[in-house]
XYZ file of C-alpha atoms in Angstrom:
395
model
C 18.417 1.944 -33.206
C 15.334 0.437 -31.643
C 14.696 1.529 -28.051
C 15.942 -0.975 -25.521
C 16.299 -1.440 -21.795
C 19.524 -0.378 -20.147
C 21.986 -3.213 -19.966
C 22.707 -2.290 -16.351
C 19.200 -3.443 -15.478
C 19.685 -6.973 -16.665
C 20.316 -8.522 -13.267
C 19.020 -8.320 -9.738
C 15.878 -6.888 -8.205
C 15.360 -3.522 -9.777
C 13.613 -0.532 -8.343
C 12.223 0.477 -11.687
C 10.914 3.830 -12.711
C 8.196 2.626 -14.979
C 6.525 5.368 -16.952
C 3.035 4.515 -18.137
C 1.289 7.824 -18.252
C -1.990 9.061 -19.537
C -0.726 10.881 -22.618
C -2.898 9.879 -25.527
C -2.867 11.028 -29.128
C -6.210 9.601 -30.155
C -9.687 9.838 -28.717
C -9.961 7.702 -25.595
C -12.278 4.675 -25.615
C -15.382 4.632 -23.478
C -14.582 5.029 -19.788
C -17.470 3.211 -18.209
C -19.507 0.049 -18.592
C -23.220 0.165 -17.902
C -26.297 -1.912 -18.591
C -29.714 -0.657 -19.610
C -31.880 0.585 -16.787
C -31.008 1.862 -13.342
C -27.760 1.025 -11.589
C -24.192 2.265 -11.200
C -21.766 2.663 -14.062
C -18.651 0.535 -13.699
C -15.289 1.825 -14.863
C -12.441 -0.062 -16.474
C -10.686 0.288 -13.120
C -13.560 -1.638 -11.489
C -13.325 -4.357 -14.123
C -9.526 -4.601 -13.837
C -9.605 -4.816 -10.034
C -12.340 -7.431 -10.247
C -10.143 -9.583 -12.487
C -7.154 -9.059 -10.181
C -9.047 -10.015 -7.008
C -11.256 -12.665 -8.605
C -14.456 -10.857 -7.617
C -17.351 -9.327 -9.549
C -17.092 -5.873 -11.095
C -19.833 -4.719 -8.724
C -17.850 -5.922 -5.710
C -14.683 -4.236 -7.010
C -16.656 -0.984 -7.382
C -17.761 -1.308 -3.749
C -14.179 -1.909 -2.611
C -12.917 1.223 -4.366
C -15.762 3.329 -2.925
C -15.213 2.002 0.593
C -11.438 2.458 0.479
C -11.878 5.995 -0.885
C -14.075 6.816 2.125
C -11.643 5.236 4.605
C -8.681 7.059 3.014
C -10.532 10.383 3.304
C -11.097 9.694 7.013
C -7.399 8.866 7.405
C -6.403 12.175 5.814
C -8.754 14.151 8.082
C -7.497 12.421 11.230
C -3.908 13.048 10.143
C -4.714 16.762 9.946
C -6.454 16.875 13.321
C -3.995 14.755 15.331
C -0.424 15.861 15.981
C 2.602 13.634 15.216
C 2.861 13.065 18.976
C -0.709 11.694 19.185
C -0.782 9.275 16.287
C 1.439 6.918 14.266
C -0.122 6.312 10.875
C -3.267 4.666 9.568
C -3.988 1.600 7.465
C -6.916 -0.313 6.023
C -7.533 -3.703 7.611
C -10.357 -5.551 5.892
C -13.375 -3.246 6.015
C -11.992 -1.038 8.791
C -9.597 1.879 9.076
C -7.092 1.360 11.902
C -5.207 4.326 13.359
C -2.209 4.118 15.656
C -2.653 6.378 18.708
C -0.638 7.178 21.816
C -3.319 8.559 24.144
C -6.878 7.874 25.277
C -7.978 11.275 23.968
C -6.635 10.480 20.500
C -8.285 7.055 20.638
C -11.647 8.646 21.371
C -11.241 11.073 18.460
C -10.515 8.137 16.179
C -13.604 6.272 17.398
C -15.720 9.396 16.910
C -14.558 9.440 13.276
C -15.765 5.859 12.798
C -12.297 4.301 12.760
C -10.624 1.785 15.076
C -7.811 3.019 17.350
C -4.800 0.892 18.215
C -2.618 1.935 21.149
C 1.048 2.034 20.086
C 4.348 2.760 21.788
C 5.957 4.956 19.119
C 4.278 8.116 17.874
C 4.781 9.349 14.303
C 7.346 11.771 15.692
C 9.207 8.831 17.247
C 9.048 6.857 13.983
C 10.431 9.865 12.108
C 13.275 10.118 14.613
C 14.042 6.415 14.281
C 14.082 6.647 10.488
C 16.500 9.572 10.670
C 18.857 7.426 12.742
C 18.537 4.545 10.264
C 19.316 6.925 7.398
C 22.469 7.910 9.263
C 23.458 4.250 9.639
C 22.815 3.605 5.930
C 25.671 5.897 4.898
C 28.196 3.279 5.989
C 26.017 0.249 5.130
C 26.078 -0.527 1.392
C 23.894 -3.571 2.020
C 20.903 -1.450 3.095
C 18.364 -1.706 0.245
C 15.352 0.206 1.618
C 14.006 1.529 4.893
C 10.891 3.340 6.081
C 7.757 3.328 8.220
C 5.997 0.068 8.998
C 2.901 1.550 10.616
C 1.137 -1.775 11.107
C 3.974 -2.964 13.341
C 4.761 0.495 14.747
C 8.393 0.432 13.731
C 10.811 1.238 10.922
C 11.580 -1.692 8.639
C 14.998 -2.147 7.043
C 15.570 -4.402 4.035
C 19.126 -5.690 3.623
C 20.575 -7.440 0.579
C 20.999 -11.156 1.317
C 24.577 -12.168 1.933
C 25.807 -8.691 2.868
C 28.941 -9.434 4.862
C 30.880 -6.174 4.792
C 31.750 -4.785 8.228
C 29.797 -1.556 7.709
C 26.515 -3.340 6.948
C 26.988 -5.877 9.749
C 27.590 -3.119 12.287
C 24.658 -1.044 11.001
C 22.296 -4.037 11.172
C 23.259 -4.674 14.778
C 22.752 -1.028 15.678
C 19.429 -0.828 13.808
C 18.106 -3.802 15.751
C 19.334 -2.258 18.983
C 17.382 0.902 18.124
C 14.233 -1.177 17.634
C 14.038 -1.361 13.841
C 12.823 -4.538 12.118
C 15.548 -5.920 9.832
C 14.941 -8.491 7.089
C 16.879 -9.807 4.103
C 15.859 -9.556 0.444
C 17.071 -11.741 -2.396
C 17.108 -8.958 -4.953
C 18.554 -5.520 -5.585
C 16.400 -2.466 -6.376
C 17.120 -0.769 -9.694
C 15.789 2.291 -11.480
C 14.721 1.315 -14.991
C 14.515 3.302 -18.161
C 12.181 2.027 -20.713
C 7.236 5.910 -22.347
C 2.822 6.706 -23.080
C -0.280 7.286 -20.883
C 1.096 3.989 -19.840
C 2.618 4.164 -23.344
C 6.297 4.584 -24.016
C 8.333 7.631 -24.841
C 11.862 7.490 -26.199
C 15.063 9.365 -25.465
C 18.811 9.246 -25.936
C 21.353 8.585 -23.221
C 24.976 8.856 -24.290
C 23.851 8.469 -27.897
C 21.862 5.268 -27.289
C 18.074 4.911 -27.418
C 15.972 4.004 -24.343
C 12.333 4.131 -23.327
C 10.221 4.985 -20.253
C 6.502 5.389 -19.572
C 4.275 8.460 -19.333
C 2.816 9.319 -15.931
C -0.025 11.858 -15.798
C -1.008 14.820 -17.931
C -1.376 18.269 -16.390
C -1.466 21.991 -17.168
C 0.846 24.762 -16.063
C -0.189 28.136 -14.638
C -0.650 29.525 -18.161
C -2.914 26.679 -19.217
C -0.314 24.937 -21.380
C -0.350 21.149 -21.586
C 2.207 19.266 -19.515
C 3.130 15.749 -18.407
C 4.877 14.273 -15.362
C 7.072 11.174 -15.247
C 10.132 9.797 -13.456
C 13.257 11.885 -12.969
C 15.752 9.139 -13.737
C 14.304 8.918 -17.268
C 15.157 12.585 -17.898
C 18.250 13.716 -15.970
C 21.250 13.959 -18.332
C 19.175 12.622 -21.269
C 17.983 14.288 -24.500
C 15.911 14.004 -27.715
C 12.611 13.003 -26.090
C 10.021 11.719 -28.558
C 6.487 10.321 -28.339
C 5.125 8.193 -31.187
C 7.780 9.535 -33.526
C 7.175 13.246 -32.757
C 8.865 15.648 -30.362
C 7.509 15.104 -26.836
C 8.062 18.647 -25.613
C 10.339 20.778 -23.451
C 11.678 19.650 -20.086
C 10.339 21.873 -17.278
C 12.506 20.194 -14.680
C 13.804 16.865 -13.441
C 15.181 15.593 -10.136
C 17.112 12.381 -9.434
C 18.357 11.169 -6.994
C 16.828 12.429 -3.710
C 13.454 12.567 -5.472
C 12.529 10.807 -8.704
C 10.295 13.037 -10.798
C 10.200 15.165 -13.934
C 7.833 17.358 -15.923
C 7.503 18.297 -19.606
C 5.656 21.083 -21.393
C 4.057 19.154 -24.248
C 4.644 19.828 -27.916
C 1.591 21.074 -29.863
C 1.487 17.766 -31.755
C 0.700 15.843 -28.545
C -2.932 15.796 -27.443
C -3.209 14.941 -23.729
C -5.967 12.832 -22.237
C -7.040 12.751 -18.583
C -6.904 8.977 -18.536
C -4.647 5.976 -18.033
C -4.400 3.018 -20.409
C -5.428 -0.410 -19.156
C -3.652 -2.063 -22.102
C -6.758 -3.818 -23.373
C -8.009 -1.078 -25.704
C -9.634 0.893 -22.884
C -8.669 3.587 -20.421
C -9.418 4.641 -16.844
C -10.457 8.261 -16.325
C -8.462 10.377 -13.869
C -10.725 12.499 -11.672
C -8.360 13.670 -8.927
C -5.302 12.895 -6.835
C -6.627 12.039 -3.367
C -4.029 9.993 -1.526
C -5.091 6.454 -0.586
C -4.257 4.814 2.739
C -1.920 1.911 3.408
C -3.827 -1.264 2.556
C -5.804 0.289 -0.313
C -5.848 -1.270 -3.778
C -3.663 0.359 -6.448
C -3.111 -0.405 -10.142
C -0.215 0.658 -12.331
C 0.105 1.138 -16.056
C 3.406 0.831 -17.911
C 4.802 -0.009 -21.335
C 6.435 -3.280 -20.281
C 4.022 -5.055 -17.945
C 0.859 -3.157 -18.927
C -1.911 -2.959 -16.320
C -1.170 -4.700 -13.031
C -2.746 -4.340 -9.597
C -1.791 -4.829 -5.970
C -2.107 -2.981 -2.680
C -0.248 -0.200 -0.892
C 1.995 -1.739 1.743
C 3.998 1.212 3.139
C 4.637 4.931 2.758
C 7.540 7.276 3.462
C 10.053 4.717 2.199
C 13.696 5.363 1.340
C 15.219 3.120 -1.334
C 18.810 2.668 -2.471
C 18.968 1.573 -6.109
C 21.706 -0.654 -7.451
C 23.711 2.326 -8.777
C 23.862 3.804 -5.239
C 21.188 6.459 -5.851
C 19.000 7.034 -2.773
C 15.363 8.133 -3.234
C 13.156 9.393 -0.400
C 9.410 9.592 0.215
C 8.369 6.629 -1.941
C 5.213 4.543 -1.579
C 5.676 0.760 -1.632
C 3.078 -1.507 -3.249
C 2.679 -5.013 -4.687
C 1.724 -4.437 -8.347
C 4.149 -5.989 -10.850
C 6.676 -3.521 -12.294
C 9.590 -4.188 -14.642
C 12.139 -2.283 -16.701
C 10.554 0.302 -18.998
C 7.535 0.878 -16.731
C 9.460 3.762 -15.144
C 7.508 7.005 -14.901
C 4.184 5.245 -15.480
C 0.820 5.875 -13.811
C -0.273 4.474 -10.459
C -3.984 4.921 -9.700
C -6.472 3.916 -7.024
C -9.871 3.830 -8.707
C -9.937 7.149 -10.577
C -7.499 8.887 -8.223
C -3.913 9.473 -9.392
C -1.405 8.257 -6.789
C 2.079 8.549 -8.270
C 4.594 7.767 -11.012
C 6.596 4.558 -11.002
C 10.096 4.914 -9.647
C 11.336 1.336 -9.355
C 10.803 -2.239 -8.301
C 12.571 -5.300 -7.011
C 13.244 -7.520 -10.008
C 15.242 -10.698 -10.337
C 17.984 -12.072 -12.589
C 15.788 -12.284 -15.673
C 14.287 -8.824 -15.064
C 10.987 -10.236 -13.803
C 8.948 -8.898 -10.910
C 8.730 -11.109 -7.863
C 5.316 -12.683 -8.574
C 6.661 -14.252 -11.774
C 9.434 -16.130 -9.993
C 7.778 -17.097 -6.721
C 9.131 -14.127 -4.759
C 7.398 -11.165 -3.057
C 6.440 -8.368 -5.450
C 7.897 -5.084 -4.180
C 7.494 -1.880 -6.213
C 7.659 1.847 -5.509
C 6.107 5.044 -6.853
C 6.815 8.729 -6.251
C 3.613 10.433 -4.967
C 2.115 12.688 -7.643
C 0.942 15.658 -5.530
C 4.479 16.758 -4.532
C 5.477 16.589 -8.221
C 2.598 18.833 -9.278
C 3.436 21.261 -6.458
C 7.155 21.331 -7.321
C 6.479 22.474 -10.898
C 3.339 24.576 -10.346
C 1.113 22.169 -12.287
C -2.531 21.112 -11.954
C -3.575 17.561 -12.790
C -5.647 17.140 -15.942
C -8.930 15.515 -14.812
C -12.426 14.771 -15.990
């Protein structure tokens, strides 16, 4: 039977786990574009972002470099400031903005070259508020997703439009009373199953064939080749294949709670430290430095190929349409659809995460295709590597 999407994903907004991966069986195409003489080399990521934003490749290269620098500053400030002193950071135009609760923290932010913004809630307060919202969600089936909204210094809650059950109505009222921002969404998040380094891999679920996408290649502590993808593509499934050959042995898989998995690759699979851009080229993976809210991110997956957007929120909790709740996701605006699950999300050459899901509509399309907001999520890659004792394959 030819691989197909799960029938349960046919309707509603789906939080899709879209595997795209960087597993490649053939030599990767050239990674950079350069012209004779002096000047920088531009990667396929630069070209793809340029097309997405409608700017030159050179300008896209500058954007990636600048956002990489701002994200590094954000990470350093996060380490030096306590959760009581700060409340997240985000990129606003050319500047890094950092929420702070004291004059001393504001001065430290200015000294680092960033712009402080005085806020009421610290990160510790946001974490406490999210914990309370999580408690409310247990009796509110209409809660779709909830998590930090650092730009507005609150926790945002997305509720399925038309939710009229008493539990959801009461939880919405209480969430607003606590200070959370509540909004309605016209779709329902779903986890999708549909595999490669952005390419597809196949598997059986209850005797039927499905596909997902490959995330990133890695190595275990003994130097053996490995790959990471989404957990919902692996839990309770079997007979994993890649391009007609055995994919490998499952190291571990988690879903729900988290949404990640890892394989030890079969000897017939040759890994590549790159991600497909679905135009005959690839983007090299050189590390896994986390990018800040507001940074550009592109995803690769077997259904929608190479799409780009920006990171809109972190530390998000999402309830998929089957009731599964996933924590710690990053929300972004790149198009994701069924079958992209497990796929690669990158910022420039830095691995960010594997696709977990997306909000899709009645025909399975992402929001941008039907005039709606595009909302997608990925599971950060560094916790996956740490969970299974893996190191990212880079070049």
